[in-house]
């Protein structure tokens, strides 16, 4: 998508601090971190929201979680704990309409979330 900021990050047209990349996904640090570690895991292929997943995307979503768990381990907080979040559409707090999994770690999380 020409006007998608995360597609531009995936293409390398906009810089981001990448922490992981493979053929399917990129993980990079959030511009506006909400925790000591705040990483976004995105598919390289444009998918707007969770509602736009197709039946063939289920493995991709599982892979995104596995990548987040790997980053949590690499960042040193896998055992103490962390949070992963998909925001979906406006009421869910989504502001960038390219699927992304938030990985938040390095502090205690609260429940319920705001
Ligand atoms: P959400 O509200 O779930 O759509 O989260 C979007 C996140 O994306 C938000 O935490 C800020 C982050 N973000 C927006 N633009 C950029 C950018 O250009 N670079 C990086 N690294 N993060 C961005």
GROMACS .gro file of C-alpha atoms and ligand atoms in nm:
model
  137
    1UNK     CA    1   0.000   0.000   0.000
    2UNK     CA    2   0.155   0.326  -0.115
    3UNK     CA    3   0.027   0.538   0.175
    4UNK     CA    4   0.090   0.287   0.456
    5UNK     CA    5   0.368   0.388   0.696
    6UNK     CA    6   0.433   0.030   0.808
    7UNK     CA    7   0.456  -0.091   0.446
    8UNK     CA    8   0.722   0.178   0.401
    9UNK     CA    9   0.908   0.053   0.709
   10UNK     CA   10   0.880  -0.305   0.577
   11UNK     CA   11   1.021  -0.188   0.242
   12UNK     CA   12   1.305   0.002   0.410
   13UNK     CA   13   1.180   0.336   0.277
   14UNK     CA   14   1.131   0.475   0.630
   15UNK     CA   15   1.395   0.399   0.895
   16UNK     CA   16   1.307   0.198   1.203
   17UNK     CA   17   1.513   0.032   1.474
   18UNK     CA   18   1.469  -0.329   1.372
   19UNK     CA   19   1.521  -0.602   1.629
   20UNK     CA   20   1.418  -0.900   1.411
   21UNK     CA   21   1.339  -0.974   1.049
   22UNK     CA   22   1.265  -1.284   0.846
   23UNK     CA   23   1.077  -1.354   0.525
   24UNK     CA   24   0.734  -1.296   0.677
   25UNK     CA   25   0.769  -1.032   0.948
   26UNK     CA   26   0.970  -0.741   1.086
   27UNK     CA   27   0.993  -0.640   1.452
   28UNK     CA   28   1.099  -0.285   1.533
   29UNK     CA   29   1.091  -0.045   1.827
   30UNK     CA   30   0.780   0.170   1.868
   31UNK     CA   31   0.830   0.542   1.808
   32UNK     CA   32   0.621   0.626   2.116
   33UNK     CA   33   0.713   0.357   2.370
   34UNK     CA   34   0.469   0.276   2.648
   35UNK     CA   35   0.713   0.052   2.837
   36UNK     CA   36   1.092   0.021   2.867
   37UNK     CA   37   1.071  -0.222   2.575
   38UNK     CA   38   0.792  -0.159   2.322
   39UNK     CA   39   0.833  -0.350   1.998
   40UNK     CA   40   0.589  -0.389   1.709
   41UNK     CA   41   0.579  -0.713   1.511
   42UNK     CA   42   0.428  -0.661   1.166
   43UNK     CA   43   0.371  -0.883   0.863
   44UNK     CA   44   0.561  -0.764   0.556
   45UNK     CA   45   0.242  -0.809   0.355
   46UNK     CA   46  -0.023  -0.541   0.404
   47UNK     CA   47  -0.317  -0.659   0.618
   48UNK     CA   48  -0.518  -0.368   0.760
   49UNK     CA   49  -0.669  -0.516   1.078
   50UNK     CA   50  -0.736  -0.843   1.257
   51UNK     CA   51  -1.075  -0.838   1.082
   52UNK     CA   52  -0.899  -0.869   0.747
   53UNK     CA   53  -0.721  -1.196   0.819
   54UNK     CA   54  -0.789  -1.472   0.570
   55UNK     CA   55  -0.797  -1.843   0.649
   56UNK     CA   56  -0.439  -1.876   0.526
   57UNK     CA   57  -0.316  -1.609   0.770
   58UNK     CA   58  -0.361  -1.811   1.090
   59UNK     CA   59  -0.005  -1.947   1.081
   60UNK     CA   60   0.123  -1.594   1.021
   61UNK     CA   61  -0.049  -1.467   1.337
   62UNK     CA   62   0.099  -1.758   1.532
   63UNK     CA   63   0.439  -1.674   1.390
   64UNK     CA   64   0.401  -1.311   1.498
   65UNK     CA   65   0.344  -1.430   1.856
   66UNK     CA   66   0.643  -1.666   1.839
   67UNK     CA   67   0.859  -1.377   1.717
   68UNK     CA   68   0.733  -1.157   2.004
   69UNK     CA   69   0.821  -1.433   2.254
   70UNK     CA   70   1.167  -1.458   2.101
   71UNK     CA   71   1.221  -1.083   2.128
   72UNK     CA   72   1.102  -1.095   2.493
   73UNK     CA   73   1.362  -1.363   2.559
   74UNK     CA   74   1.635  -1.165   2.382
   75UNK     CA   75   1.541  -0.851   2.578
   76UNK     CA   76   1.566  -1.047   2.904
   77UNK     CA   77   1.209  -1.026   3.040
   78UNK     CA   78   1.051  -1.345   2.905
   79UNK     CA   79   1.053  -1.520   3.241
   80UNK     CA   80   0.932  -1.228   3.454
   81UNK     CA   81   0.654  -1.155   3.205
   82UNK     CA   82   0.530  -0.916   2.942
   83UNK     CA   83   0.221  -0.826   2.740
   84UNK     CA   84   0.125  -0.868   2.375
   85UNK     CA   85  -0.167  -0.672   2.226
   86UNK     CA   86  -0.346  -0.636   1.896
   87UNK     CA   87  -0.557  -0.320   1.883
   88UNK     CA   88  -0.840  -0.353   1.630
   89UNK     CA   89  -1.011  -0.053   1.472
   90UNK     CA   90  -1.093   0.275   1.640
   91UNK     CA   91  -1.265   0.156   1.957
   92UNK     CA   92  -0.977  -0.086   2.007
   93UNK     CA   93  -0.726   0.198   1.990
   94UNK     CA   94  -0.580   0.116   1.648
   95UNK     CA   95  -0.421   0.419   1.480
   96UNK     CA   96  -0.204   0.254   1.213
   97UNK     CA   97  -0.406   0.034   0.979
   98UNK     CA   98  -0.140  -0.226   0.905
   99UNK     CA   99  -0.164  -0.527   1.136
  100UNK     CA  100   0.082  -0.506   1.427
  101UNK     CA  101   0.137  -0.695   1.748
  102UNK     CA  102   0.257  -0.480   2.038
  103UNK     CA  103   0.516  -0.637   2.268
  104UNK     CA  104   0.546  -0.446   2.596
  105UNK     CA  105   0.795  -0.542   2.865
  106UNK     CA  106   1.035  -0.420   3.128
  107UNK     CA  107   0.772  -0.298   3.376
  108UNK     CA  108   0.471  -0.440   3.559
  109UNK     CA  109   0.152  -0.429   3.351
  110UNK     CA  110  -0.188  -0.340   3.492
  111UNK     CA  111  -0.528  -0.496   3.441
  112UNK     CA  112  -0.777  -0.394   3.315
  113UNK     CA  113  -0.591  -0.198   3.047
  114UNK     CA  114  -0.707   0.155   2.977
  115LIG     P1  115  -0.188   0.130   1.739
  115LIG     O1  116  -0.241   0.241   1.823
  115LIG     O2  117  -0.220  -0.007   1.796
  115LIG     O3  118  -0.229   0.143   1.594
  115LIG     O4  119  -0.030   0.146   1.744
  115LIG     C1  120   0.046   0.213   1.649
  115LIG     C2  121   0.184   0.230   1.707
  115LIG     O5  122   0.271   0.262   1.600
  115LIG     C3  123   0.196   0.343   1.808
  115LIG     O6  124   0.234   0.287   1.934
  115LIG     C4  125   0.305   0.433   1.754
  115LIG     C5  126   0.371   0.348   1.648
  115LIG     N1  127   0.417   0.421   1.531
  115LIG     C6  128   0.343   0.503   1.452
  115LIG     N2  129   0.419   0.550   1.351
  115LIG     C7  130   0.543   0.496   1.367
  115LIG     C8  131   0.664   0.507   1.293
  115LIG     O7  132   0.676   0.576   1.192
  115LIG     N3  133   0.771   0.437   1.341
  115LIG     C9  134   0.763   0.358   1.453
  115LIG     N4  135   0.873   0.293   1.491
  115LIG     N5  136   0.649   0.345   1.523
  115LIG    C10  137   0.542   0.413   1.481
   0.00000   0.00000   0.00000
